[in-house]
mmCIF file of C-alpha atoms in Angstrom:
data_model
loop_
_atom_site.group_PDB
_atom_site.id
_atom_site.type_symbol
_atom_site.label_atom_id
_atom_site.label_comp_id
_atom_site.label_asym_id
_atom_site.label_seq_id
_atom_site.Cartn_x
_atom_site.Cartn_y
_atom_site.Cartn_z
ATOM 1 C CA MET T 1 20.085 3.095 11.609
ATOM 2 C CA ASN T 2 23.398 5.447 12.184
ATOM 3 C CA LYS T 3 26.074 4.294 11.797
ATOM 4 C CA ASN T 4 28.061 7.400 11.690
ATOM 5 C CA MET T 5 28.631 6.449 7.862
ATOM 6 C CA LYS T 6 31.754 7.672 6.184
ATOM 7 C CA PRO T 7 31.915 5.361 3.044
ATOM 8 C CA SER T 8 34.802 6.303 0.396
ATOM 9 C CA GLY T 9 34.085 8.083 -2.924
ATOM 10 C CA THR T 10 32.736 11.075 -3.976
ATOM 11 C CA LEU T 11 28.993 11.833 -4.775
ATOM 12 C CA MET T 12 27.447 14.942 -5.887
ATOM 13 C CA GLU T 13 25.108 16.797 -2.864
ATOM 14 C CA THR T 14 22.186 17.252 -5.004
ATOM 15 C CA PHE T 15 21.015 14.374 -7.308
ATOM 16 C CA PRO T 16 18.405 14.864 -9.756
ATOM 17 C CA ALA T 17 18.626 12.655 -12.699
ATOM 18 C CA MET T 18 17.148 9.695 -13.396
ATOM 19 C CA PHE T 19 18.256 5.788 -13.916
ATOM 20 C CA LEU T 20 17.486 2.269 -13.227
ATOM 21 C CA LEU T 21 19.812 0.079 -11.159
ATOM 22 C CA VAL T 22 18.857 -4.041 -11.730
ATOM 23 C CA LEU T 23 20.508 -6.065 -8.858
ATOM 24 C CA VAL T 24 17.944 -7.225 -6.268
ATOM 25 C CA ALA T 25 16.407 -3.742 -6.967
ATOM 26 C CA SER T 26 15.096 -1.583 -9.461
ATOM 27 C CA PHE T 27 15.607 2.211 -9.239
ATOM 28 C CA ASN T 28 13.855 4.975 -11.278
ATOM 29 C CA MET T 29 15.037 8.204 -9.818
ATOM 30 C CA VAL T 30 13.402 11.822 -11.486
ATOM 31 C CA GLY T 31 14.754 15.306 -10.400
ATOM 32 C CA ALA T 32 11.561 16.948 -12.468
ATOM 33 C CA GLN T 33 8.971 18.340 -9.081
ATOM 34 C CA ARG T 34 5.815 16.630 -8.641
ATOM 35 C CA GLY T 35 2.440 18.265 -9.740
ATOM 36 C CA ALA T 36 0.778 16.919 -6.856
ATOM 37 C CA GLY T 37 2.997 18.965 -4.171
ATOM 38 C CA GLN T 38 4.136 17.819 -0.606
ATOM 39 C CA PRO T 39 1.817 14.932 1.277
ATOM 40 C CA GLY T 40 -1.322 17.003 2.147
ATOM 41 C CA MET T 41 -2.676 16.468 5.682
ATOM 42 C CA PRO T 42 -6.278 15.337 6.695
ATOM 43 C CA ALA T 43 -8.437 17.499 7.806
ATOM 44 C CA THR T 44 -8.557 18.633 11.315
ATOM 45 C CA GLY T 45 -10.711 17.807 14.277
ATOM 46 C CA PRO T 46 -10.647 14.789 16.046
ATOM 47 C CA ALA T 47 -12.567 11.756 14.360
ATOM 48 C CA PRO T 48 -15.918 10.259 15.757
ATOM 49 C CA ALA T 49 -16.061 7.670 18.029
ATOM 50 C CA ALA T 50 -16.794 4.053 15.856
ATOM 51 C CA ALA T 51 -20.489 4.117 14.750
ATOM 52 C CA GLY T 52 -22.642 2.208 17.452
ATOM 53 C CA GLY T 53 -19.701 2.013 19.994
ATOM 54 C CA CYS T 54 -18.898 3.016 23.177
ATOM 55 C CA LEU T 55 -16.929 5.982 24.228
ATOM 56 C CA PHE T 56 -14.010 5.996 27.417
ATOM 57 C CA ASP T 57 -12.705 9.107 27.965
ATOM 58 C CA VAL T 58 -9.296 9.138 30.119
ATOM 59 C CA THR T 59 -10.179 12.328 32.674
ATOM 60 C CA LYS T 60 -12.984 9.869 33.812
ATOM 61 C CA TYR T 61 -10.779 7.496 35.009
ATOM 62 C CA GLY T 62 -8.648 10.291 36.968
ATOM 63 C CA ALA T 63 -6.296 11.121 33.875
ATOM 64 C CA VAL T 64 -5.429 14.752 34.647
ATOM 65 C CA GLY T 65 -4.034 16.960 31.345
ATOM 66 C CA ASP T 66 -1.947 19.049 33.994
ATOM 67 C CA GLU T 67 1.427 17.755 32.477
ATOM 68 C CA LYS T 68 2.692 16.703 35.839
ATOM 69 C CA THR T 69 0.084 14.053 36.829
ATOM 70 C CA ASP T 70 1.063 10.124 35.674
ATOM 71 C CA MET T 71 -2.399 8.978 33.545
ATOM 72 C CA SER T 72 -0.940 5.843 32.818
ATOM 73 C CA ALA T 73 -2.722 3.967 35.914
ATOM 74 C CA ALA T 74 -6.340 5.548 33.857
ATOM 75 C CA LEU T 75 -5.257 4.673 30.784
ATOM 76 C CA VAL T 76 -4.825 0.992 31.502
ATOM 77 C CA LYS T 77 -8.279 0.967 33.276
ATOM 78 C CA ALA T 78 -9.750 2.403 29.835
ATOM 79 C CA TRP T 79 -8.101 -0.471 27.699
ATOM 80 C CA ALA T 80 -9.731 -2.312 29.729
ATOM 81 C CA ASP T 81 -12.831 -1.694 29.564
ATOM 82 C CA ALA T 82 -12.906 -0.578 26.191
ATOM 83 C CA CYS T 83 -11.009 -3.859 25.359
ATOM 84 C CA ALA T 84 -13.570 -5.975 26.789
ATOM 85 C CA SER T 85 -16.362 -3.683 25.404
ATOM 86 C CA THR T 86 -19.068 -5.984 22.524
ATOM 87 C CA THR T 87 -19.091 -3.043 20.507
ATOM 88 C CA PRO T 88 -16.858 -0.602 18.565
ATOM 89 C CA ALA T 89 -14.931 1.118 21.629
ATOM 90 C CA THR T 90 -12.803 4.173 21.008
ATOM 91 C CA ILE T 91 -10.666 5.210 24.002
ATOM 92 C CA VAL T 92 -10.525 9.562 24.087
ATOM 93 C CA VAL T 93 -7.027 11.360 25.626
ATOM 94 C CA PRO T 94 -9.039 15.058 25.151
ATOM 95 C CA THR T 95 -6.684 18.107 24.729
ATOM 96 C CA GLY T 96 -4.747 19.735 27.135
ATOM 97 C CA THR T 97 -1.322 17.956 28.069
ATOM 98 C CA PHE T 98 -0.527 14.500 29.632
ATOM 99 C CA LEU T 99 2.047 12.618 31.105
ATOM 100 C CA CYS T 100 2.114 8.931 30.508
ATOM 101 C CA GLY T 101 4.035 6.792 31.954
ATOM 102 C CA ARG T 102 5.581 3.089 30.115
ATOM 103 C CA THR T 103 2.124 1.497 29.025
ATOM 104 C CA ASP T 104 1.439 -1.735 27.461
ATOM 105 C CA LEU T 105 -1.722 -2.083 25.711
ATOM 106 C CA LYS T 106 -2.296 -5.977 25.552
ATOM 107 C CA GLY T 107 -4.764 -8.139 23.928
ATOM 108 C CA PRO T 108 -6.479 -10.278 22.288
ATOM 109 C CA CYS T 109 -9.860 -8.080 22.684
ATOM 110 C CA LYS T 110 -13.290 -8.758 22.938
ATOM 111 C CA ALA T 111 -13.983 -5.411 21.052
ATOM 112 C CA PRO T 112 -14.316 -6.232 17.380
ATOM 113 C CA GLU T 113 -12.277 -2.910 17.052
ATOM 114 C CA ILE T 114 -10.878 -0.420 19.470
ATOM 115 C CA THR T 115 -9.801 3.313 18.470
ATOM 116 C CA PHE T 116 -6.932 5.018 20.436
ATOM 117 C CA GLN T 117 -7.694 9.108 19.806
ATOM 118 C CA VAL T 118 -5.466 11.268 20.658
ATOM 119 C CA GLN T 119 -6.847 15.097 20.729
ATOM 120 C CA GLY T 120 -4.108 16.317 22.753
ATOM 121 C CA THR T 121 -0.393 15.862 23.904
ATOM 122 C CA ILE T 122 0.989 12.861 25.647
ATOM 123 C CA SER T 123 4.217 13.376 27.286
ATOM 124 C CA ALA T 124 6.645 10.980 28.658
ATOM 125 C CA PRO T 125 8.949 11.410 31.529
ATOM 126 C CA ALA T 126 12.059 13.422 31.318
ATOM 127 C CA ASP T 127 14.647 11.203 32.718
ATOM 128 C CA ILE T 128 15.573 7.400 31.557
ATOM 129 C CA SER T 129 16.353 6.451 34.990
ATOM 130 C CA GLY T 130 13.560 3.887 35.272
ATOM 131 C CA ASP T 131 13.678 3.055 31.052
ATOM 132 C CA THR T 132 15.045 -1.048 30.309
ATOM 133 C CA ALA T 133 16.710 -2.535 27.784
ATOM 134 C CA GLY T 134 14.176 -3.145 24.786
ATOM 135 C CA GLU T 135 11.110 -1.251 26.332
ATOM 136 C CA SER T 136 8.902 0.488 24.543
ATOM 137 C CA TRP T 137 6.904 3.407 26.201
ATOM 138 C CA PHE T 138 3.726 2.433 24.226
ATOM 139 C CA LEU T 139 3.573 -1.286 23.536
ATOM 140 C CA PHE T 140 0.108 -2.830 21.561
ATOM 141 C CA ASP T 141 0.277 -5.910 21.942
ATOM 142 C CA ASN T 142 -1.770 -8.656 19.878
ATOM 143 C CA VAL T 143 -4.789 -6.409 19.101
ATOM 144 C CA ASN T 144 -6.781 -6.542 16.092
ATOM 145 C CA ASN T 145 -8.376 -3.709 14.511
ATOM 146 C CA LEU T 146 -6.859 -1.368 15.796
ATOM 147 C CA ASN T 147 -7.514 2.323 14.802
ATOM 148 C CA ILE T 148 -4.765 5.459 16.504
ATOM 149 C CA ASN T 149 -6.167 8.511 15.387
ATOM 150 C CA GLY T 150 -6.762 12.538 16.413
ATOM 151 C CA ASN T 151 -4.410 15.335 15.601
ATOM 152 C CA GLY T 152 -2.596 14.736 19.253
ATOM 153 C CA VAL T 153 0.995 14.284 19.580
ATOM 154 C CA PHE T 154 3.144 11.760 21.630
ATOM 155 C CA ASP T 155 6.367 13.942 23.146
ATOM 156 C CA GLY T 156 9.169 11.781 23.741
ATOM 157 C CA GLN T 157 11.136 14.616 25.730
ATOM 158 C CA GLY T 158 13.819 13.543 23.923
ATOM 159 C CA PRO T 159 16.045 16.386 24.156
ATOM 160 C CA ALA T 160 16.204 15.936 28.078
ATOM 161 C CA ILE T 161 18.262 12.617 27.624
ATOM 162 C CA TRP T 162 19.839 13.389 23.844
ATOM 163 C CA LYS T 163 23.184 15.432 25.373
ATOM 164 C CA THR T 164 23.900 12.656 28.102
ATOM 165 C CA VAL T 165 23.507 9.916 25.423
ATOM 166 C CA LYS T 166 27.086 9.587 24.232
ATOM 167 C CA SER T 167 26.395 6.999 21.604
ATOM 168 C CA VAL T 168 23.935 5.025 19.443
ATOM 169 C CA ALA T 169 25.144 1.837 21.561
ATOM 170 C CA VAL T 170 23.256 3.703 24.464
ATOM 171 C CA ALA T 171 20.505 4.687 23.108
ATOM 172 C CA MET T 172 19.630 1.685 21.482
ATOM 173 C CA HIS T 173 19.867 -0.303 25.244
ATOM 174 C CA ALA T 174 18.915 2.430 27.476
ATOM 175 C CA CYS T 175 16.457 4.622 25.615
ATOM 176 C CA MET T 176 12.480 3.566 25.419
ATOM 177 C CA GLN T 177 11.031 3.867 22.021
ATOM 178 C CA THR T 178 8.141 6.065 21.733
ATOM 179 C CA LEU T 179 5.010 3.063 19.919
ATOM 180 C CA ARG T 180 5.731 -0.065 19.407
ATOM 181 C CA PHE T 181 3.197 -2.533 17.750
ATOM 182 C CA ASN T 182 3.670 -6.267 18.618
ATOM 183 C CA TYR T 183 1.401 -8.591 16.554
ATOM 184 C CA VAL T 184 -0.749 -6.536 15.599
ATOM 185 C CA THR T 185 -2.898 -6.659 12.512
ATOM 186 C CA ASN T 186 -5.366 -4.760 10.738
ATOM 187 C CA ALA T 187 -4.591 -1.269 12.299
ATOM 188 C CA LEU T 188 -4.688 2.341 11.076
ATOM 189 C CA ILE T 189 -2.569 5.116 12.238
ATOM 190 C CA GLU T 190 -3.527 8.361 10.869
ATOM 191 C CA GLY T 191 -2.968 11.823 12.003
ATOM 192 C CA ILE T 192 -1.058 11.593 15.106
ATOM 193 C CA THR T 193 2.432 13.126 15.465
ATOM 194 C CA SER T 194 5.615 11.644 17.037
ATOM 195 C CA LYS T 195 7.976 14.367 18.262
ATOM 196 C CA ASP T 196 11.560 13.560 20.158
ATOM 197 C CA SER T 197 11.189 10.059 20.753
ATOM 198 C CA LYS T 198 14.242 9.019 22.843
ATOM 199 C CA ASN T 199 14.749 5.799 20.693
ATOM 200 C CA PHE T 200 12.508 4.740 17.231
ATOM 201 C CA HIS T 201 9.277 6.214 16.641
ATOM 202 C CA PHE T 202 7.856 3.703 15.843
ATOM 203 C CA ILE T 203 8.218 -0.115 15.718
ATOM 204 C CA VAL T 204 6.012 -2.615 14.103
ATOM 205 C CA ILE T 205 7.153 -6.601 15.273
ATOM 206 C CA GLY T 206 5.044 -9.548 13.483
ATOM 207 C CA GLY T 207 2.159 -7.661 12.404
ATOM 208 C CA LYS T 208 0.315 -7.895 9.118
ATOM 209 C CA ASN T 209 -1.888 -4.788 7.167
ATOM 210 C CA LEU T 210 -0.719 -2.010 9.102
ATOM 211 C CA THR T 211 -1.045 1.396 7.583
ATOM 212 C CA PHE T 212 1.042 5.000 8.626
ATOM 213 C CA SER T 213 -1.219 7.948 6.742
ATOM 214 C CA HIS T 214 -0.393 11.127 7.117
ATOM 215 C CA ILE T 215 1.527 10.740 10.155
ATOM 216 C CA THR T 216 3.989 13.513 11.600
ATOM 217 C CA ILE T 217 7.494 12.261 12.723
ATOM 218 C CA THR T 218 10.307 14.816 14.265
ATOM 219 C CA ALA T 219 13.300 14.898 15.761
ATOM 220 C CA ALA T 220 16.853 17.004 15.661
ATOM 221 C CA GLY T 221 19.120 15.882 12.893
ATOM 222 C CA ASP T 222 21.540 14.837 15.514
ATOM 223 C CA SER T 223 19.037 12.889 17.904
ATOM 224 C CA PRO T 224 20.631 9.592 18.298
ATOM 225 C CA ASN T 225 18.775 6.303 16.778
ATOM 226 C CA THR T 226 15.764 7.873 16.114
ATOM 227 C CA ASP T 227 14.587 6.151 13.613
ATOM 228 C CA GLY T 228 11.264 7.192 12.407
ATOM 229 C CA ILE T 229 9.547 4.000 11.556
ATOM 230 C CA HIS T 230 11.405 0.659 11.605
ATOM 231 C CA MET T 231 9.994 -2.898 11.466
ATOM 232 C CA GLY T 232 10.762 -6.672 11.210
ATOM 233 C CA ARG T 233 8.907 -9.829 10.221
ATOM 234 C CA ALA T 234 5.704 -8.393 9.347
ATOM 235 C CA ALA T 235 3.743 -8.117 6.144
ATOM 236 C CA GLN T 236 1.196 -5.724 3.586
ATOM 237 C CA ILE T 237 2.576 -2.442 5.225
ATOM 238 C CA SER T 238 1.782 0.792 4.036
ATOM 239 C CA ILE T 239 3.628 4.264 4.772
ATOM 240 C CA LEU T 240 1.468 7.378 2.980
ATOM 241 C CA ASP T 241 1.492 10.664 2.546
ATOM 242 C CA SER T 242 3.358 11.508 5.639
ATOM 243 C CA ASN T 243 6.367 13.927 6.462
ATOM 244 C CA ILE T 244 8.949 12.122 8.565
ATOM 245 C CA GLY T 245 12.568 13.679 10.166
ATOM 246 C CA THR T 246 14.461 12.232 12.811
ATOM 247 C CA GLY T 247 18.624 11.937 13.524
ATOM 248 C CA ASP T 248 18.928 8.216 12.025
ATOM 249 C CA ASP T 249 16.538 6.602 9.149
ATOM 250 C CA CYS T 250 13.504 7.452 7.989
ATOM 251 C CA ILE T 251 12.034 4.468 7.668
ATOM 252 C CA SER T 252 14.703 1.286 7.779
ATOM 253 C CA VAL T 253 13.394 -2.612 7.208
ATOM 254 C CA GLY T 254 14.249 -5.341 9.205
ATOM 255 C CA ASP T 255 14.275 -9.095 7.981
ATOM 256 C CA GLY T 256 10.890 -10.485 7.496
ATOM 257 C CA ILE T 257 9.286 -7.735 5.316
ATOM 258 C CA SER T 258 7.261 -8.555 2.694
ATOM 259 C CA ASP T 259 4.272 -6.411 0.844
ATOM 260 C CA LEU T 260 5.851 -2.756 1.934
ATOM 261 C CA THR T 261 4.521 0.221 0.103
ATOM 262 C CA VAL T 262 5.722 4.061 0.965
ATOM 263 C CA THR T 263 4.193 6.349 -0.888
ATOM 264 C CA ASN T 264 4.253 10.560 -1.024
ATOM 265 C CA VAL T 265 6.793 10.399 1.931
ATOM 266 C CA THR T 266 8.833 13.517 2.694
ATOM 267 C CA CYS T 267 11.839 12.505 4.461
ATOM 268 C CA GLY T 268 14.884 14.373 5.887
ATOM 269 C CA PRO T 269 16.909 15.214 7.733
ATOM 270 C CA GLY T 270 18.252 11.821 8.780
ATOM 271 C CA HIS T 271 19.939 8.947 6.937
ATOM 272 C CA GLY T 272 17.071 8.207 4.293
ATOM 273 C CA ILE T 273 15.328 5.109 3.573
ATOM 274 C CA ALA T 274 17.446 1.830 5.111
ATOM 275 C CA ILE T 275 17.031 -2.237 4.203
ATOM 276 C CA GLY T 276 18.889 -4.229 6.587
ATOM 277 C CA SER T 277 21.289 -4.482 7.934
ATOM 278 C CA LEU T 278 20.417 -7.815 7.032
ATOM 279 C CA GLY T 279 22.411 -11.343 7.936
ATOM 280 C CA MET T 280 23.689 -10.783 11.385
ATOM 281 C CA TYR T 281 21.362 -13.020 13.353
ATOM 282 C CA PRO T 282 20.807 -16.746 12.751
ATOM 283 C CA ASN T 283 17.127 -17.963 10.506
ATOM 284 C CA GLU T 284 16.496 -14.630 9.130
ATOM 285 C CA SER T 285 13.587 -14.503 7.157
ATOM 286 C CA PRO T 286 13.469 -13.252 3.213
ATOM 287 C CA VAL T 287 12.792 -9.580 2.658
ATOM 288 C CA LYS T 288 10.790 -9.638 -0.865
ATOM 289 C CA GLY T 289 8.127 -6.809 -2.506
ATOM 290 C CA ILE T 290 9.391 -3.711 -1.274
ATOM 291 C CA HIS T 291 7.866 -0.635 -3.411
ATOM 292 C CA VAL T 292 9.067 3.289 -2.825
ATOM 293 C CA LYS T 293 7.376 5.355 -4.987
ATOM 294 C CA ASN T 294 6.788 8.848 -5.712
ATOM 295 C CA CYS T 295 8.974 10.451 -2.095
ATOM 296 C CA THR T 296 11.362 12.878 -1.356
ATOM 297 C CA LEU T 297 14.447 13.220 0.414
ATOM 298 C CA THR T 298 15.956 16.457 1.385
ATOM 299 C CA ASN T 299 19.069 16.652 3.513
ATOM 300 C CA THR T 300 19.607 13.778 4.542
ATOM 301 C CA LEU T 301 22.723 11.684 5.347
ATOM 302 C CA ASN T 302 22.080 8.874 2.695
ATOM 303 C CA GLY T 303 19.179 8.310 0.053
ATOM 304 C CA LEU T 304 18.173 4.742 -0.434
ATOM 305 C CA ARG T 305 20.063 2.445 1.254
ATOM 306 C CA ILE T 306 20.862 -2.120 1.142
ATOM 307 C CA LYS T 307 23.180 -3.359 4.060
ATOM 308 C CA SER T 308 24.154 -6.568 4.866
ATOM 309 C CA TRP T 309 27.131 -7.983 6.857
ATOM 310 C CA PRO T 310 29.935 -9.995 5.176
ATOM 311 C CA ASP T 311 30.108 -12.863 7.531
ATOM 312 C CA ARG T 312 27.197 -13.637 9.577
ATOM 313 C CA GLU T 313 24.531 -15.605 8.238
ATOM 314 C CA VAL T 314 22.156 -15.785 4.495
ATOM 315 C CA CYS T 315 19.324 -13.685 4.684
ATOM 316 C CA ASP T 316 17.541 -13.159 0.731
ATOM 317 C CA ALA T 317 16.335 -9.385 -0.293
ATOM 318 C CA SER T 318 14.653 -9.339 -4.006
ATOM 319 C CA ASP T 319 11.480 -7.760 -5.496
ATOM 320 C CA ILE T 320 12.644 -4.436 -4.513
ATOM 321 C CA HIS T 321 12.317 -1.317 -6.324
ATOM 322 C CA PHE T 322 12.200 2.732 -5.861
ATOM 323 C CA ASP T 323 10.466 4.809 -8.415
ATOM 324 C CA ASP T 324 9.977 8.352 -8.932
ATOM 325 C CA ILE T 325 12.732 9.476 -6.078
ATOM 326 C CA ILE T 326 13.399 13.287 -5.241
ATOM 327 C CA MET T 327 16.595 13.947 -3.521
ATOM 328 C CA ASN T 328 17.925 16.756 -2.659
ATOM 329 C CA ASN T 329 21.112 17.652 -0.990
ATOM 330 C CA VAL T 330 21.628 14.529 -0.388
ATOM 331 C CA SER T 331 25.593 13.243 0.306
ATOM 332 C CA PHE T 332 25.136 9.276 -0.653
ATOM 333 C CA PRO T 333 22.140 9.151 -2.986
ATOM 334 C CA ILE T 334 22.473 5.432 -3.274
ATOM 335 C CA ILE T 335 24.326 2.594 -1.416
ATOM 336 C CA VAL T 336 24.496 -1.346 -1.934
ATOM 337 C CA ASP T 337 26.500 -2.100 0.947
ATOM 338 C CA GLN T 338 27.075 -5.941 1.096
ATOM 339 C CA ASP T 339 30.188 -5.592 3.352
ATOM 340 C CA TYR T 340 28.436 -3.589 6.369
ATOM 341 C CA CYS T 341 30.185 -3.678 9.576
ATOM 342 C CA PRO T 342 29.792 -0.759 11.850
ATOM 343 C CA TRP T 343 32.377 -2.061 14.353
ATOM 344 C CA ASN T 344 35.222 -3.271 12.187
ATOM 345 C CA THR T 345 34.874 -7.065 13.848
ATOM 346 C CA CYS T 346 34.143 -8.453 10.611
ATOM 347 C CA LYS T 347 36.311 -10.543 8.197
ATOM 348 C CA ASN T 348 35.664 -9.419 4.589
ATOM 349 C CA THR T 349 34.351 -12.311 2.899
ATOM 350 C CA VAL T 350 31.200 -11.376 0.671
ATOM 351 C CA ARG T 351 31.524 -9.036 -2.303
ATOM 352 C CA ILE T 352 28.972 -7.717 -4.845
ATOM 353 C CA VAL T 353 28.827 -9.785 -7.961
ATOM 354 C CA ASN T 354 26.754 -10.785 -11.010
ATOM 355 C CA ARG T 355 25.448 -6.653 -11.374
ATOM 356 C CA LEU T 356 23.627 -4.902 -14.170
ATOM 357 C CA TYR T 357 23.410 -1.350 -14.270
ATOM 358 C CA CYS T 358 21.347 0.101 -17.360
ATOM 359 C CA VAL T 359 20.850 3.992 -17.972
ATOM 360 C CA LEU T 360 17.718 5.102 -19.151
ATOM 361 C CA TYR T 361 18.387 9.134 -18.276
ATOM 362 C CA ASP T 362 21.149 10.991 -17.219
ATOM 363 C CA SER T 363 21.084 14.600 -17.238
ATOM 364 C CA GLY T 364 24.541 15.523 -17.924
ATOM 365 C CA LEU T 365 25.829 13.571 -14.279
ATOM 366 C CA ASN T 366 28.016 10.234 -14.516
ATOM 367 C CA VAL T 367 26.788 7.166 -13.169
ATOM 368 C CA SER T 368 30.000 7.255 -11.006
ATOM 369 C CA GLN T 369 28.541 9.682 -9.167
ATOM 370 C CA GLN T 370 25.700 8.943 -8.326
ATOM 371 C CA LEU T 371 25.694 5.143 -7.323
ATOM 372 C CA GLU T 372 28.252 3.992 -4.377
ATOM 373 C CA LEU T 373 28.428 0.319 -4.366
ATOM 374 C CA LEU T 374 30.847 -0.636 -1.420
ATOM 375 C CA GLU T 375 33.120 -3.365 -0.445
ATOM 376 C CA SER T 376 33.473 -2.386 3.063
ATOM 377 C CA THR T 377 32.546 0.744 4.973
ATOM 378 C CA ASP T 378 33.296 1.719 8.848
ATOM 379 C CA SER T 379 29.339 3.049 8.803
#
């Protein structure tokens, strides 16, 4: 997440080297191009309804794809019927552009599985006059066995307000996140696009076993606080074969995350992949079991970053691995910052200690050019 980072030190803009950092994490960086190429996208066309299940088309509930009729009431009704189904249920948003206001889609449900299939474009209201701090455009709450798929688009209409949002703090507290998953278990989010979110694109809180596969997340490089996927206090999260480009972190990891796998993800523009910030609040849960592999970061401010507050609470981060990462034109490739204090309100009481670095391969580059360990920043 932002925060107008200006760390000290000189780092090269392109980072084509491989080495291993042993701290709480291991980094294995390679600059050679992989033969597999860029992450592929799934076959186009809508996924079928769950076998033997019921189909709930939002247009049958009054939704109109005319770009001006709010379909939120129709969607809530379709969700209620799907949730009450005793067989697998599929809600379909067909082709067309559907305006939709803030919508809560809550469980628990009787349906053994619910699929939300987006074939068209769902467009958010352009203004933020009705937004409330911490709210989400779409909230999926306490749902088990959820699928979100199709080749459709969630258009957050961010450009309409980005010019009026003067700071990240305003974006955080005045603008809605696009999709929020609260205590969702056993979910597959696949093939969809999130475009121009006003705030975070996706946020996962308190869930287990969620997979994001072949998704596209896009926003302008200067859009405020538009993290791609943020998560906290969740387990068994996978982000696979996806393209993320935003104005903030492509992926940000809060406290309480365990067993996170990120594979074959392209990131850029944005602020890279971040763990933290950690230790801001009391009773934060440990971060452990983070595996980021075969990813490419291009034209990002940061590459891989771990950040914690210096004078707040204790929070452990361990078993963190970054392997086979390609970076192109990345300003600050690796940052381990235990003095993260974006508003300069902290006492400098923490320093990095007991650190060990092992250079496995260096293509003519100085390690000091590749690694930035910060005792304090204004980022």
